[in-house]
Amino acid sequence: MASKTIAPRLLDVMERDILPLTERGVASGNKVFGAAILRKSDLSLVIAETNNELENPLWHGEVHTLKRFYELGEKPATKDLIFLSTHEPCTMCMSAITWAGFDNFYYFFSHEDSRDAFAIPHDLKILKEVFGLEPGGYRKQNAFWNSFAIADLVETEERALGAELKEQTARIKARYAGLSESYQSSKSANDIPLN
């Protein structure tokens, strides 16, 4: 069945490409955040990465993905690419995506999910304390990019495909719940500034 959106491909990249990397990263003590870059033309994967804050506290999933993207020899122009983030990007990552020239980003978990389901409240705390913004207070469509919640895309799909995507979503959420549990139980042993 034909999809109305790119949600099926984004969920597949999360499940098959980002999650395995994140599982290894969390096993090493890193957080659960990851990202990928895809071509707009055919939705092929350019690169997937995960959080690497143990090496550098700035290597959030999105920033580490951008670092690795810029280490590629030949790379497509960012205007021709889709940026996929497992979690709604923090302000640093949003800025990095902007400075890199992406005109979009898609995310799976919201800032509220990061706080509530993952016990990582820093994104919302920084939005409030530094920028005076409440949850969702930044402009999701602006002069630089448009952002999209994958869950919103899933809701627009035809019934049968939507049901399949909701099952896949539940599978992905379950795997991330396990990763979050693992990270939370081991985080006191690492040296990441904002655990």
CSV table of C-alpha atoms in Angstrom, one decimal:
chain,number,residue,atom,x,y,z
A,1,MET,CA,0.0,0.0,0.0
A,2,ALA,CA,1.2,3.5,-0.8
A,3,SER,CA,2.2,5.8,1.9
A,4,LYS,CA,1.1,9.5,2.0
A,5,THR,CA,4.2,10.5,4.0
A,6,ILE,CA,7.8,9.5,4.6
A,7,ALA,CA,6.9,8.1,8.0
A,8,PRO,CA,7.4,4.4,7.0
A,9,ARG,CA,10.9,5.1,5.8
A,10,LEU,CA,11.8,7.2,8.9
A,11,LEU,CA,10.6,4.5,11.2
A,12,ASP,CA,12.6,1.9,9.3
A,13,VAL,CA,15.8,3.9,9.6
A,14,MET,CA,15.2,4.4,13.3
A,15,GLU,CA,14.6,0.7,13.9
A,16,ARG,CA,17.2,-0.8,11.6
A,17,ASP,CA,20.0,1.8,11.5
A,18,ILE,CA,19.9,4.1,14.5
A,19,LEU,CA,18.7,1.8,17.2
A,20,PRO,CA,21.5,-0.8,16.9
A,21,LEU,CA,24.1,2.0,17.1
A,22,THR,CA,22.3,3.5,20.2
A,23,GLU,CA,22.2,0.1,21.9
A,24,ARG,CA,26.0,-0.1,21.6
A,25,GLY,CA,26.3,3.5,22.8
A,26,VAL,CA,24.1,3.0,25.8
A,27,ALA,CA,26.0,-0.1,26.7
A,28,SER,CA,29.1,2.1,26.9
A,29,GLY,CA,27.3,4.7,29.1
A,30,ASN,CA,26.0,7.2,26.5
A,31,LYS,CA,22.5,8.6,26.4
A,32,VAL,CA,19.7,7.3,24.1
A,33,PHE,CA,19.7,10.0,21.5
A,34,GLY,CA,20.5,9.3,17.8
A,35,ALA,CA,20.0,10.7,14.3
A,36,ALA,CA,20.3,10.0,10.6
A,37,ILE,CA,20.6,11.9,7.4
A,38,LEU,CA,18.7,10.7,4.3
A,39,ARG,CA,18.5,11.9,0.7
A,40,LYS,CA,15.3,13.6,-0.2
A,41,SER,CA,15.4,12.2,-3.7
A,42,ASP,CA,15.1,8.5,-2.9
A,43,LEU,CA,15.2,8.4,1.0
A,44,SER,CA,18.4,6.5,0.9
A,45,LEU,CA,20.5,6.6,4.1
A,46,VAL,CA,23.6,8.9,4.0
A,47,ILE,CA,24.7,8.3,7.6
A,48,ALA,CA,23.3,7.3,11.0
A,49,GLU,CA,24.9,7.9,14.3
A,50,THR,CA,24.2,8.1,18.0
A,51,ASN,CA,25.1,10.0,21.1
A,52,ASN,CA,28.8,10.0,22.0
A,53,GLU,CA,28.9,12.3,25.1
A,54,LEU,CA,31.4,10.2,26.8
A,55,GLU,CA,34.0,11.3,24.2
A,56,ASN,CA,32.7,14.9,24.2
A,57,PRO,CA,29.7,16.3,26.0
A,58,LEU,CA,28.8,18.2,22.8
A,59,TRP,CA,28.4,15.0,20.8
A,60,HIS,CA,24.7,14.8,21.3
A,61,GLY,CA,23.1,12.4,18.8
A,62,GLU,CA,22.4,15.1,16.3
A,63,VAL,CA,25.7,16.9,16.6
A,64,HIS,CA,27.7,13.7,16.5
A,65,THR,CA,25.8,12.8,13.3
A,66,LEU,CA,26.6,16.1,11.8
A,67,LYS,CA,30.3,15.7,12.8
A,68,ARG,CA,30.4,12.3,11.1
A,69,PHE,CA,28.5,13.7,8.0
A,70,TYR,CA,31.1,16.4,7.6
A,71,GLU,CA,33.9,13.8,7.8
A,72,LEU,CA,32.5,12.0,4.7
A,73,GLY,CA,34.6,12.6,1.6
A,74,GLU,CA,31.9,13.5,-0.9
A,75,LYS,CA,28.6,14.5,0.6
A,76,PRO,CA,25.3,15.8,-0.8
A,77,ALA,CA,24.3,19.4,-0.2
A,78,THR,CA,22.1,19.7,3.0
A,79,LYS,CA,19.3,21.3,0.9
A,80,ASP,CA,18.9,17.9,-0.7
A,81,LEU,CA,18.7,16.0,2.6
A,82,ILE,CA,16.3,15.1,5.4
A,83,PHE,CA,17.5,15.2,9.0
A,84,LEU,CA,16.0,12.6,11.3
A,85,SER,CA,16.3,12.8,15.0
A,86,THR,CA,15.1,10.2,17.5
A,87,HIS,CA,14.2,12.9,20.0
A,88,GLU,CA,13.1,16.4,19.4
A,89,PRO,CA,16.4,18.3,19.3
A,90,CYS,CA,17.7,20.4,22.1
A,91,THR,CA,18.5,24.0,21.5
A,92,MET,CA,22.1,23.3,20.7
A,93,CYS,CA,21.2,20.6,18.2
A,94,MET,CA,18.5,22.7,16.6
A,95,SER,CA,21.1,25.4,16.2
A,96,ALA,CA,23.6,22.9,14.7
A,97,ILE,CA,21.0,21.7,12.2
A,98,THR,CA,20.3,25.3,11.3
A,99,TRP,CA,23.9,26.3,10.9
A,100,ALA,CA,24.5,23.2,8.8
A,101,GLY,CA,21.9,24.4,6.3
A,102,PHE,CA,19.1,21.8,6.7
A,103,ASP,CA,15.7,23.1,5.8
A,104,ASN,CA,13.9,20.4,7.9
A,105,PHE,CA,14.1,17.9,10.7
A,106,TYR,CA,11.8,15.1,11.8
A,107,TYR,CA,11.7,13.7,15.3
A,108,PHE,CA,10.1,10.6,17.0
A,109,PHE,CA,10.1,11.5,20.7
A,110,SER,CA,9.1,15.0,22.0
A,111,HIS,CA,10.9,17.1,24.5
A,112,GLU,CA,8.2,16.1,27.0
A,113,ASP,CA,9.0,12.4,26.2
A,114,SER,CA,12.6,13.1,27.0
A,115,ARG,CA,11.6,14.5,30.3
A,116,ASP,CA,8.8,12.1,31.3
A,117,ALA,CA,9.7,8.7,29.7
A,118,PHE,CA,13.5,9.1,29.7
A,119,ALA,CA,14.1,11.1,32.9
A,120,ILE,CA,16.2,13.6,30.9
A,121,PRO,CA,14.6,17.0,31.5
A,122,HIS,CA,17.5,19.2,30.3
A,123,ASP,CA,16.0,20.2,26.9
A,124,LEU,CA,12.9,21.7,28.5
A,125,LYS,CA,14.8,23.2,31.4
A,126,ILE,CA,17.2,25.0,29.1
A,127,LEU,CA,14.3,26.2,26.9
A,128,LYS,CA,12.7,27.7,30.1
A,129,GLU,CA,15.8,29.0,31.9
A,130,VAL,CA,17.8,30.3,29.0
A,131,PHE,CA,15.2,31.3,26.5
A,132,GLY,CA,12.1,31.8,28.6
A,133,LEU,CA,10.1,29.3,26.5
A,134,GLU,CA,7.5,26.8,27.7
A,135,PRO,CA,7.4,23.3,26.1
A,136,GLY,CA,6.7,23.6,22.4
A,137,GLY,CA,7.4,27.3,22.6
A,138,TYR,CA,9.9,27.5,19.8
A,139,ARG,CA,8.6,28.0,16.2
A,140,LYS,CA,8.4,24.6,14.5
A,141,GLN,CA,8.1,26.4,11.1
A,142,ASN,CA,10.4,29.3,10.6
A,143,ALA,CA,12.7,31.0,8.1
A,144,PHE,CA,15.3,28.3,8.4
A,145,TRP,CA,13.5,25.0,8.6
A,146,ASN,CA,10.2,23.1,9.2
A,147,SER,CA,10.1,20.4,11.9
A,148,PHE,CA,7.7,17.5,12.0
A,149,ALA,CA,6.7,15.0,14.6
A,150,ILE,CA,6.7,11.5,13.1
A,151,ALA,CA,3.6,10.6,15.2
A,152,ASP,CA,1.7,13.4,13.4
A,153,LEU,CA,2.7,11.9,10.0
A,154,VAL,CA,1.6,8.4,11.1
A,155,GLU,CA,-1.9,9.8,12.0
A,156,THR,CA,-2.4,11.0,8.4
A,157,GLU,CA,-1.8,7.5,6.8
A,158,GLU,CA,-4.5,5.3,5.5
A,159,ARG,CA,-6.0,3.0,8.2
A,160,ALA,CA,-4.2,-0.3,7.4
A,161,LEU,CA,-0.8,1.3,6.9
A,162,GLY,CA,-1.4,3.5,10.0
A,163,ALA,CA,-2.1,0.4,12.1
A,164,GLU,CA,1.2,-1.2,10.9
A,165,LEU,CA,3.1,2.0,11.6
A,166,LYS,CA,1.6,2.2,15.1
A,167,GLU,CA,2.7,-1.3,15.8
A,168,GLN,CA,6.2,-0.4,14.6
A,169,THR,CA,6.1,2.7,16.8
A,170,ALA,CA,5.2,0.6,19.8
A,171,ARG,CA,8.1,-1.8,19.0
A,172,ILE,CA,10.5,1.1,18.8
A,173,LYS,CA,9.2,2.7,22.0
A,174,ALA,CA,9.6,-0.6,23.8
A,175,ARG,CA,13.3,-0.9,22.7
A,176,TYR,CA,13.9,2.7,23.8
A,177,ALA,CA,12.3,2.1,27.2
A,178,GLY,CA,14.8,-0.7,27.8
A,179,LEU,CA,17.6,1.5,26.7
A,180,SER,CA,16.5,4.2,29.0
A,181,GLU,CA,16.3,1.8,31.9
A,182,SER,CA,19.9,0.6,31.2
A,183,TYR,CA,21.2,4.2,30.8
A,184,GLN,CA,19.5,5.4,34.1
A,185,SER,CA,20.9,2.4,36.0
A,186,SER,CA,24.4,3.1,34.9
A,187,LYS,CA,24.6,6.9,34.5
A,188,SER,CA,26.2,7.6,37.9
A,189,ALA,CA,29.3,5.8,36.7
A,190,ASN,CA,30.0,8.2,33.8
A,191,ASP,CA,31.2,11.7,33.6
A,192,ILE,CA,28.6,13.4,31.4
A,193,PRO,CA,27.8,16.9,32.8
A,194,LEU,CA,24.0,16.9,32.4
A,195,ASN,CA,23.0,13.3,33.3
